[in-house]
CSV table of C-alpha atoms in Angstrom, one decimal:
chain,number,residue,atom,x,y,z
A,1,MET,CA,96.1,84.2,111.6
A,2,GLU,CA,98.4,81.3,110.7
A,3,LEU,CA,101.8,82.3,109.5
A,4,SER,CA,103.3,80.5,106.5
A,5,PRO,CA,106.8,78.8,106.9
A,6,ALA,CA,108.3,81.8,104.9
A,7,GLN,CA,106.6,84.3,107.2
A,8,HIS,CA,107.8,82.4,110.4
A,9,GLU,CA,111.4,82.4,109.0
A,10,ARG,CA,111.3,86.1,108.2
A,11,VAL,CA,109.8,87.1,111.5
A,12,SER,CA,112.3,85.0,113.4
A,13,ALA,CA,115.2,86.5,111.5
A,14,VAL,CA,114.1,90.0,112.2
A,15,LEU,CA,113.5,89.2,115.9
A,16,ASN,CA,117.0,87.8,116.2
A,17,PHE,CA,118.5,90.8,114.4
A,18,ALA,CA,116.6,93.3,116.5
A,19,ARG,CA,117.7,91.6,119.8
A,20,SER,CA,121.3,90.9,118.9
A,21,ARG,CA,122.2,94.1,116.8
A,22,LEU,CA,119.7,96.9,117.5
A,23,SER,CA,118.9,96.5,121.2
A,24,PRO,CA,122.4,96.5,122.9
A,25,GLY,CA,123.1,99.9,124.2
A,26,ALA,CA,119.6,101.2,123.5
A,27,ARG,CA,119.0,102.6,127.0
A,28,ALA,CA,122.3,104.5,126.9
A,29,ARG,CA,121.5,105.9,123.4
A,30,ASP,CA,118.0,106.9,124.7
A,31,ALA,CA,119.5,108.8,127.7
A,32,ALA,CA,121.9,110.6,125.4
A,33,GLU,CA,119.2,111.2,122.6
A,34,LEU,CA,121.7,109.7,120.2
A,35,PHE,CA,120.9,108.7,116.7
A,36,ASP,CA,123.3,105.9,115.7
A,37,ARG,CA,124.0,106.1,111.9
A,38,LYS,CA,126.0,102.9,112.0
A,39,LEU,CA,123.0,101.0,113.3
A,40,TRP,CA,120.8,102.7,110.7
A,41,ASP,CA,123.2,101.4,108.1
A,42,GLU,CA,123.1,97.9,109.6
A,43,ALA,CA,119.3,98.0,109.5
A,44,ALA,CA,119.3,99.2,106.0
A,45,GLU,CA,121.7,96.5,104.9
A,46,PHE,CA,119.3,94.0,106.5
A,47,GLY,CA,116.5,95.3,104.3
A,48,LEU,CA,114.5,97.4,106.7
A,49,THR,CA,114.5,100.6,104.7
A,50,GLY,CA,112.7,99.1,101.6
A,51,LEU,CA,110.2,96.5,102.9
A,52,PRO,CA,107.2,97.3,100.7
A,53,ILE,CA,109.2,98.5,97.7
A,54,PRO,CA,109.3,96.2,94.6
A,55,GLU,CA,112.4,94.1,94.3
A,56,ALA,CA,113.0,95.8,90.8
A,57,TRP,CA,113.7,99.0,92.8
A,58,GLY,CA,116.0,97.4,95.4
A,59,GLY,CA,113.2,96.7,97.9
A,60,SER,CA,111.9,93.5,99.5
A,61,GLY,CA,108.6,93.5,97.7
A,62,LEU,CA,106.6,92.7,100.8
A,63,ASP,CA,102.9,93.3,100.9
A,64,VAL,CA,101.3,95.3,103.7
A,65,VAL,CA,100.6,92.3,106.0
A,66,ASP,CA,104.1,90.9,105.7
A,67,THR,CA,105.5,94.5,106.3
A,68,MET,CA,103.3,94.7,109.4
A,69,LEU,CA,104.7,91.3,110.7
A,70,VAL,CA,108.3,92.6,110.2
A,71,ILE,CA,107.6,95.9,112.0
A,72,GLU,CA,105.8,94.0,114.9
A,73,ALA,CA,108.9,91.7,115.2
A,74,LEU,CA,111.1,94.9,115.4
A,75,GLY,CA,108.9,96.2,118.2
A,76,LYS,CA,109.1,93.0,120.1
A,77,GLY,CA,112.9,92.6,119.7
A,78,CYS,CA,114.3,96.1,119.6
A,79,GLU,CA,114.4,98.3,122.7
A,80,ASP,CA,115.4,101.3,120.6
A,81,GLY,CA,112.0,102.6,119.8
A,82,GLY,CA,113.4,105.9,118.4
A,83,LEU,CA,115.5,104.0,115.7
A,84,VAL,CA,112.5,101.9,114.7
A,85,PHE,CA,110.4,105.1,114.5
A,86,SER,CA,113.0,106.8,112.3
A,87,LEU,CA,113.1,103.8,110.0
A,88,CYS,CA,109.3,103.7,109.7
A,89,ALA,CA,109.1,107.5,109.2
A,90,HIS,CA,111.7,107.2,106.4
A,91,THR,CA,110.0,104.2,104.7
A,92,PHE,CA,106.2,104.9,105.1
A,93,ALA,CA,106.0,108.7,105.1
A,94,SER,CA,108.7,109.4,102.6
A,95,VAL,CA,109.8,106.5,100.5
A,96,VAL,CA,106.3,105.1,99.8
A,97,PRO,CA,104.9,108.4,98.4
A,98,ILE,CA,107.8,108.7,96.0
A,99,TRP,CA,107.7,105.1,94.8
A,100,ARG,CA,109.3,105.7,91.4
A,101,SER,CA,111.5,108.6,92.2
A,102,TRP,CA,115.0,109.0,90.7
A,103,TYR,CA,116.3,108.9,94.3
A,104,LEU,CA,114.4,105.6,95.2
A,105,ARG,CA,117.3,103.1,95.0
A,106,ASP,CA,119.5,105.1,97.4
A,107,LEU,CA,116.5,105.6,99.7
A,108,VAL,CA,115.6,101.9,99.7
A,109,SER,CA,119.2,100.9,100.4
A,110,GLY,CA,119.3,103.5,103.3
A,111,LYS,CA,122.2,105.3,101.7
A,112,LEU,CA,120.0,108.4,101.8
A,113,ILE,CA,117.7,109.3,104.6
A,114,CYS,CA,114.5,111.1,103.7
A,115,ALA,CA,112.3,113.3,106.0
A,116,ASN,CA,108.7,114.1,105.4
A,117,ALA,CA,108.2,117.8,105.9
A,118,THR,CA,104.5,118.4,106.2
A,119,THR,CA,103.7,119.7,109.7
A,120,GLU,CA,103.7,123.4,110.3
A,121,PRO,CA,103.2,125.7,113.4
A,122,GLU,CA,99.6,126.4,112.3
A,123,ALA,CA,99.0,123.2,110.3
A,124,GLY,CA,99.0,120.1,112.6
A,125,SER,CA,95.6,118.3,112.6
A,126,ASP,CA,94.5,120.7,109.9
A,127,VAL,CA,97.2,119.2,107.7
A,128,TYR,CA,95.7,120.7,104.5
A,129,GLY,CA,95.8,124.3,105.9
A,130,LEU,CA,99.5,124.7,105.0
A,131,LYS,CA,101.0,128.1,104.9
A,132,SER,CA,104.2,127.1,103.0
A,133,ILE,CA,104.0,128.5,99.5
A,134,ALA,CA,105.6,127.2,96.2
A,135,ARG,CA,105.6,130.0,93.6
A,136,ARG,CA,106.2,129.1,90.0
A,137,ASN,CA,109.1,131.2,88.4
A,138,GLY,CA,109.8,130.0,84.9
A,139,ALA,CA,111.3,126.6,85.0
A,140,GLU,CA,111.7,126.7,88.8
A,141,TYR,CA,109.6,126.8,92.0
A,142,VAL,CA,110.5,129.1,94.9
A,143,LEU,CA,109.5,127.7,98.3
A,144,ASP,CA,108.9,129.7,101.4
A,145,GLY,CA,107.6,128.4,104.8
A,146,THR,CA,108.5,126.7,108.1
A,147,LYS,CA,108.0,123.1,109.0
A,148,CYS,CA,108.2,121.8,112.6
A,149,PHE,CA,108.5,118.6,114.5
A,150,ILE,CA,110.0,116.9,111.4
A,151,THR,CA,111.3,113.4,112.2
A,152,ASN,CA,114.9,112.7,110.8
A,153,ALA,CA,115.4,116.3,109.8
A,154,PRO,CA,118.8,116.7,111.5
A,155,VAL,CA,120.1,113.6,109.6
A,156,ALA,CA,118.1,113.8,106.4
A,157,ASP,CA,119.7,114.0,103.0
A,158,LEU,CA,116.5,114.7,101.2
A,159,PHE,CA,113.1,116.3,102.2
A,160,LEU,CA,109.7,115.6,100.9
A,161,VAL,CA,108.2,119.0,101.3
A,162,TYR,CA,104.5,119.7,101.0
A,163,ALA,CA,103.6,123.3,99.9
A,164,THR,CA,100.7,124.9,98.3
A,165,THR,CA,100.8,126.1,94.8
A,166,ALA,CA,97.2,127.2,94.8
A,167,PRO,CA,96.1,128.5,98.3
A,168,GLU,CA,92.6,129.2,97.2
A,169,ARG,CA,92.1,125.4,96.5
A,170,ARG,CA,93.3,124.2,99.9
A,171,LEU,CA,93.2,120.5,99.7
A,172,PHE,CA,93.5,120.4,95.9
A,173,GLY,CA,96.2,123.0,95.8
A,174,ILE,CA,98.9,121.1,97.7
A,175,THR,CA,102.0,119.9,95.8
A,176,PRO,CA,104.9,117.8,97.0
A,177,PHE,CA,108.6,118.5,96.2
A,178,LEU,CA,111.8,116.6,96.7
A,179,VAL,CA,114.4,119.0,98.1
A,180,PRO,CA,118.0,118.0,98.7
A,181,ARG,CA,119.5,119.1,102.0
A,182,ASP,CA,122.1,121.2,100.3
A,183,THR,CA,119.6,123.3,98.4
A,184,PRO,CA,120.3,127.0,99.1
A,185,GLY,CA,117.5,128.5,101.2
A,186,LEU,CA,116.8,125.3,103.1
A,187,ARG,CA,117.9,125.4,106.7
A,188,VAL,CA,117.5,122.8,109.5
A,189,ALA,CA,117.4,123.6,113.3
A,190,PRO,CA,117.8,120.5,115.4
A,191,GLU,CA,115.4,120.1,118.4
A,192,HIS,CA,116.1,118.2,121.6
A,193,GLY,CA,114.4,117.1,124.8
A,194,LYS,CA,111.7,114.8,123.6
A,195,THR,CA,109.7,112.7,126.1
A,196,GLY,CA,109.8,109.5,124.1
A,197,LEU,CA,111.4,108.1,120.9
A,198,ARG,CA,114.5,110.0,121.9
A,199,THR,CA,116.9,108.4,119.6
A,200,SER,CA,114.8,109.5,116.6
A,201,PRO,CA,116.1,113.0,115.8
A,202,TRP,CA,113.7,115.8,114.8
A,203,GLY,CA,113.9,119.4,114.0
A,204,THR,CA,112.5,122.6,112.3
A,205,VAL,CA,113.0,123.1,108.6
A,206,TYR,CA,113.1,126.7,107.3
A,207,LEU,CA,112.5,127.4,103.6
A,208,GLU,CA,113.6,130.9,102.6
A,209,GLU,CA,113.6,131.7,98.9
A,210,CYS,CA,114.4,128.0,98.3
A,211,ARG,CA,114.6,127.5,94.6
A,212,VAL,CA,114.1,124.0,93.1
A,213,PRO,CA,113.8,122.9,89.4
A,214,GLU,CA,110.5,121.8,88.0
A,215,SER,CA,111.9,118.2,88.1
A,216,ALA,CA,111.8,118.3,91.9
A,217,ARG,CA,108.0,118.4,91.8
A,218,VAL,CA,106.4,114.9,92.6
A,219,GLY,CA,103.5,114.4,90.3
A,220,PRO,CA,101.4,117.2,88.8
A,221,GLU,CA,100.4,120.4,90.8
A,222,GLY,CA,97.7,119.6,93.3
A,223,SER,CA,98.6,115.9,93.8
A,224,GLY,CA,99.9,116.4,97.3
A,225,ALA,CA,96.6,115.4,99.2
A,226,ALA,CA,96.3,112.1,97.3
A,227,LEU,CA,100.0,111.3,97.9
A,228,PHE,CA,99.9,112.3,101.6
A,229,GLY,CA,96.7,110.2,102.1
A,230,GLU,CA,98.4,107.1,100.6
A,231,SER,CA,101.4,107.5,102.8
A,232,MET,CA,99.2,107.9,105.9
A,233,VAL,CA,97.5,104.6,105.2
A,234,TRP,CA,100.9,102.9,105.3
A,235,GLU,CA,102.1,104.9,108.2
A,236,ARG,CA,99.0,104.6,110.4
A,237,GLY,CA,99.0,100.8,109.6
A,238,CYS,CA,102.5,99.6,109.4
A,239,LEU,CA,104.3,101.9,111.8
A,240,PHE,CA,101.9,101.1,114.6
A,241,ALA,CA,102.8,97.4,114.3
A,242,TYR,CA,105.9,98.5,116.2
A,243,TYR,CA,103.7,99.3,119.2
A,244,VAL,CA,102.1,95.8,119.0
A,245,GLY,CA,105.5,94.3,119.3
A,246,ALA,CA,106.6,96.6,122.0
A,247,MET,CA,103.5,95.8,124.0
A,248,GLU,CA,104.2,92.1,123.8
A,249,ARG,CA,107.8,92.7,124.9
A,250,SER,CA,106.6,94.7,127.9
A,251,LEU,CA,103.9,92.0,128.7
A,252,ASP,CA,106.7,89.3,128.7
A,253,GLN,CA,108.8,91.4,131.0
A,254,CYS,CA,105.9,92.0,133.4
A,255,ILE,CA,104.9,88.3,133.4
A,256,GLU,CA,108.5,87.3,134.3
A,257,HIS,CA,108.6,89.9,137.0
A,258,ALA,CA,105.2,88.9,138.5
A,259,ARG,CA,106.4,85.3,138.7
A,260,SER,CA,109.8,86.1,140.3
A,261,ARG,CA,109.1,89.1,142.6
A,262,ARG,CA,107.8,88.0,146.0
A,263,GLN,CA,105.9,90.1,148.6
A,264,PHE,CA,104.2,88.8,151.7
A,265,GLY,CA,105.6,85.4,151.1
A,266,HIS,CA,104.0,85.0,147.6
A,267,PRO,CA,104.9,85.8,143.9
A,268,ILE,CA,103.2,89.1,143.2
A,269,GLY,CA,101.4,87.5,140.3
A,270,HIS,CA,99.3,85.6,142.9
A,271,PHE,CA,97.7,88.9,143.9
A,272,GLN,CA,94.6,89.7,141.9
A,273,SER,CA,95.4,93.4,141.5
A,274,VAL,CA,98.6,92.5,139.7
A,275,ALA,CA,97.2,89.5,137.8
A,276,ASN,CA,94.3,91.7,136.6
A,277,ARG,CA,96.6,94.4,135.1
A,278,ILE,CA,98.5,91.6,133.3
A,279,VAL,CA,95.3,90.2,131.9
A,280,ASP,CA,94.2,93.6,130.7
A,281,MET,CA,97.6,94.0,129.0
A,282,LYS,CA,97.2,90.7,127.3
A,283,LEU,CA,93.7,91.8,126.1
A,284,ARG,CA,95.0,95.1,124.8
A,285,LEU,CA,97.8,93.3,123.0
A,286,GLU,CA,95.5,90.8,121.2
A,287,THR,CA,92.7,93.2,120.3
A,288,SER,CA,95.4,95.6,118.9
A,289,ARG,CA,96.9,92.8,116.8
A,290,LEU,CA,93.5,91.8,115.5
A,291,LEU,CA,92.6,95.3,114.5
A,292,LEU,CA,96.1,95.9,112.9
A,293,TYR,CA,96.0,92.8,110.7
A,294,HIS,CA,92.3,93.2,109.8
A,295,ALA,CA,93.2,96.7,108.4
A,296,GLY,CA,96.3,95.2,106.7
A,297,GLU,CA,94.3,92.5,105.1
A,298,LEU,CA,91.7,94.9,103.7
A,299,GLN,CA,94.5,97.0,102.2
A,300,ARG,CA,96.2,94.0,100.8
A,301,GLN,CA,93.0,93.0,99.0
A,302,GLY,CA,92.6,96.5,97.6
A,303,LYS,CA,89.4,97.1,99.6
A,304,ARG,CA,88.5,100.4,101.3
A,305,CYS,CA,90.4,100.4,104.6
A,306,ASP,CA,90.4,104.0,106.0
A,307,LEU,CA,87.9,103.1,108.7
A,308,ALA,CA,89.8,100.0,109.7
A,309,VAL,CA,93.2,101.9,109.7
A,310,ALA,CA,91.8,104.8,111.8
A,311,MET,CA,90.3,102.3,114.4
A,312,SER,CA,93.5,100.4,114.5
A,313,LYS,CA,95.7,103.4,114.9
A,314,LEU,CA,93.4,104.9,117.5
A,315,TRP,CA,93.2,101.7,119.6
A,316,ILE,CA,96.9,100.8,119.5
A,317,SER,CA,98.1,104.2,120.4
A,318,GLU,CA,95.8,104.4,123.4
A,319,SER,CA,96.4,100.8,124.4
A,320,ALA,CA,100.2,101.2,124.3
A,321,LEU,CA,99.9,104.1,126.6
A,322,GLN,CA,97.8,102.3,129.1
A,323,SER,CA,99.9,99.2,129.0
A,324,GLY,CA,102.9,101.3,129.6
A,325,LEU,CA,101.3,102.8,132.7
A,326,ASP,CA,100.3,99.3,133.9
A,327,ALA,CA,103.9,98.0,133.5
A,328,ILE,CA,105.3,100.8,135.7
A,329,GLN,CA,102.6,100.0,138.3
A,330,ILE,CA,103.5,96.3,138.3
A,331,PHE,CA,107.2,97.0,138.8
A,332,GLY,CA,106.7,99.7,141.4
A,333,GLY,CA,109.8,101.7,142.3
A,334,PRO,CA,112.0,100.1,139.6
A,335,GLY,CA,109.4,101.0,137.0
A,336,VAL,CA,110.2,104.7,137.2
A,337,VAL,CA,114.0,104.1,137.0
A,338,SER,CA,114.9,104.6,133.3
A,339,ASP,CA,117.9,102.2,133.5
A,340,THR,CA,115.5,99.3,133.9
A,341,GLY,CA,113.8,100.2,130.6
A,342,VAL,CA,110.3,99.5,132.1
A,343,ASP,CA,109.3,103.1,131.5
A,344,ALA,CA,110.2,102.9,127.7
A,345,LEU,CA,106.8,101.8,126.5
A,346,LEU,CA,105.0,104.7,128.3
A,347,ARG,CA,107.4,107.3,127.1
A,348,ASP,CA,107.4,106.0,123.6
A,349,ALA,CA,103.6,105.6,123.4
A,350,LEU,CA,103.0,109.3,124.4
A,351,PRO,CA,103.8,110.8,121.0
A,352,GLY,CA,101.9,107.9,119.3
A,353,ARG,CA,98.6,109.5,120.3
A,354,ILE,CA,99.8,112.7,118.4
A,355,PHE,CA,101.7,111.8,115.2
A,356,SER,CA,100.1,110.3,112.1
A,357,GLY,CA,96.9,112.1,113.2
A,358,THR,CA,95.9,112.6,116.8
A,359,SER,CA,93.5,110.3,118.6
A,360,GLU,CA,90.9,113.0,118.2
A,361,MET,CA,91.3,113.0,114.5
A,362,GLN,CA,91.0,109.3,114.3
A,363,ARG,CA,87.8,109.5,116.2
A,364,ALA,CA,86.5,112.1,113.8
A,365,ILE,CA,87.4,109.8,110.9
A,366,VAL,CA,85.5,106.9,112.5
A,367,ALA,CA,82.5,109.2,113.2
A,368,ARG,CA,82.4,110.4,109.6
A,369,MET,CA,82.6,106.9,108.3
A,370,LEU,CA,79.6,106.0,110.5
A,371,GLY,CA,77.6,108.8,109.0
A,372,LEU,CA,77.8,111.0,112.2
A,373,ALA,CA,79.6,114.0,110.6
């Protein structure tokens, strides 16, 4: 894929911004599990919280492929994977589904942070088996339920809450609501101790007799499945462009190390066992990139892309994990010292096989599209 001059200029600007502004201090923030709101604000001012949103609403108006290119550049240039993850979760899982909401301008500008509150203790992969209830009460809805593993919850100003208004309809009974943080009955309990993406805060959201006006409903009752499905196409596609960039950053780090590190009188890159790992990392990187942009091009053209997106998400999440393991093996002892940053790709890749639909769920989607289920 040949990039246009405008794409080259945009990618270069994002790469320079990520390296100069977002990466410094990333390892210290990761060790402290620190979300830096000032860096969020800088990223938002740069335009990273409204990439695919039309310019009329304050966004950049980028199509899906251009959005992927920006996120890939972030992955390559920014060592703070948690910050990028929070930006992506805000944009693709929360802002995209509420494209024309009255909150949109403040969300696109990054002034407000939004969290997608979908996952529940008993509704992970079975995302449409939600237990959270939204009961109609005159001109209001009363929400009750518990949401867990919610990215950005501790810092969010607004929650996109999915609840069921018709439990008997399951998939077709889910309705989304926009709930401000200060709504009585909404409570957030921050969680800590994640393996990876540690600068991206998460928590549990409790809804207890949480009353919202009818105007808080996003779309008609039962529109949640379609809205969630659209957001997942964007998230499984664009968010995982980050891992493509991160794999390239790790590969460059390994190549430089293999050329400079000497053992038995030779650079370790001369040894076939090391060279083969690096070759495999390069193969995983390039196949990931091809699958990613193939899915993006189908989406840009308005063609059906759920098979391509599932394959892309599956392959990239598994490839990032394996490349993270290979990077540690190539570095040896320093590879397991967090201060070196070598282990970052492995740690950040671990949750990538879980969120946005597990690897098992992506395989189920592919199998179904092949007529096997």
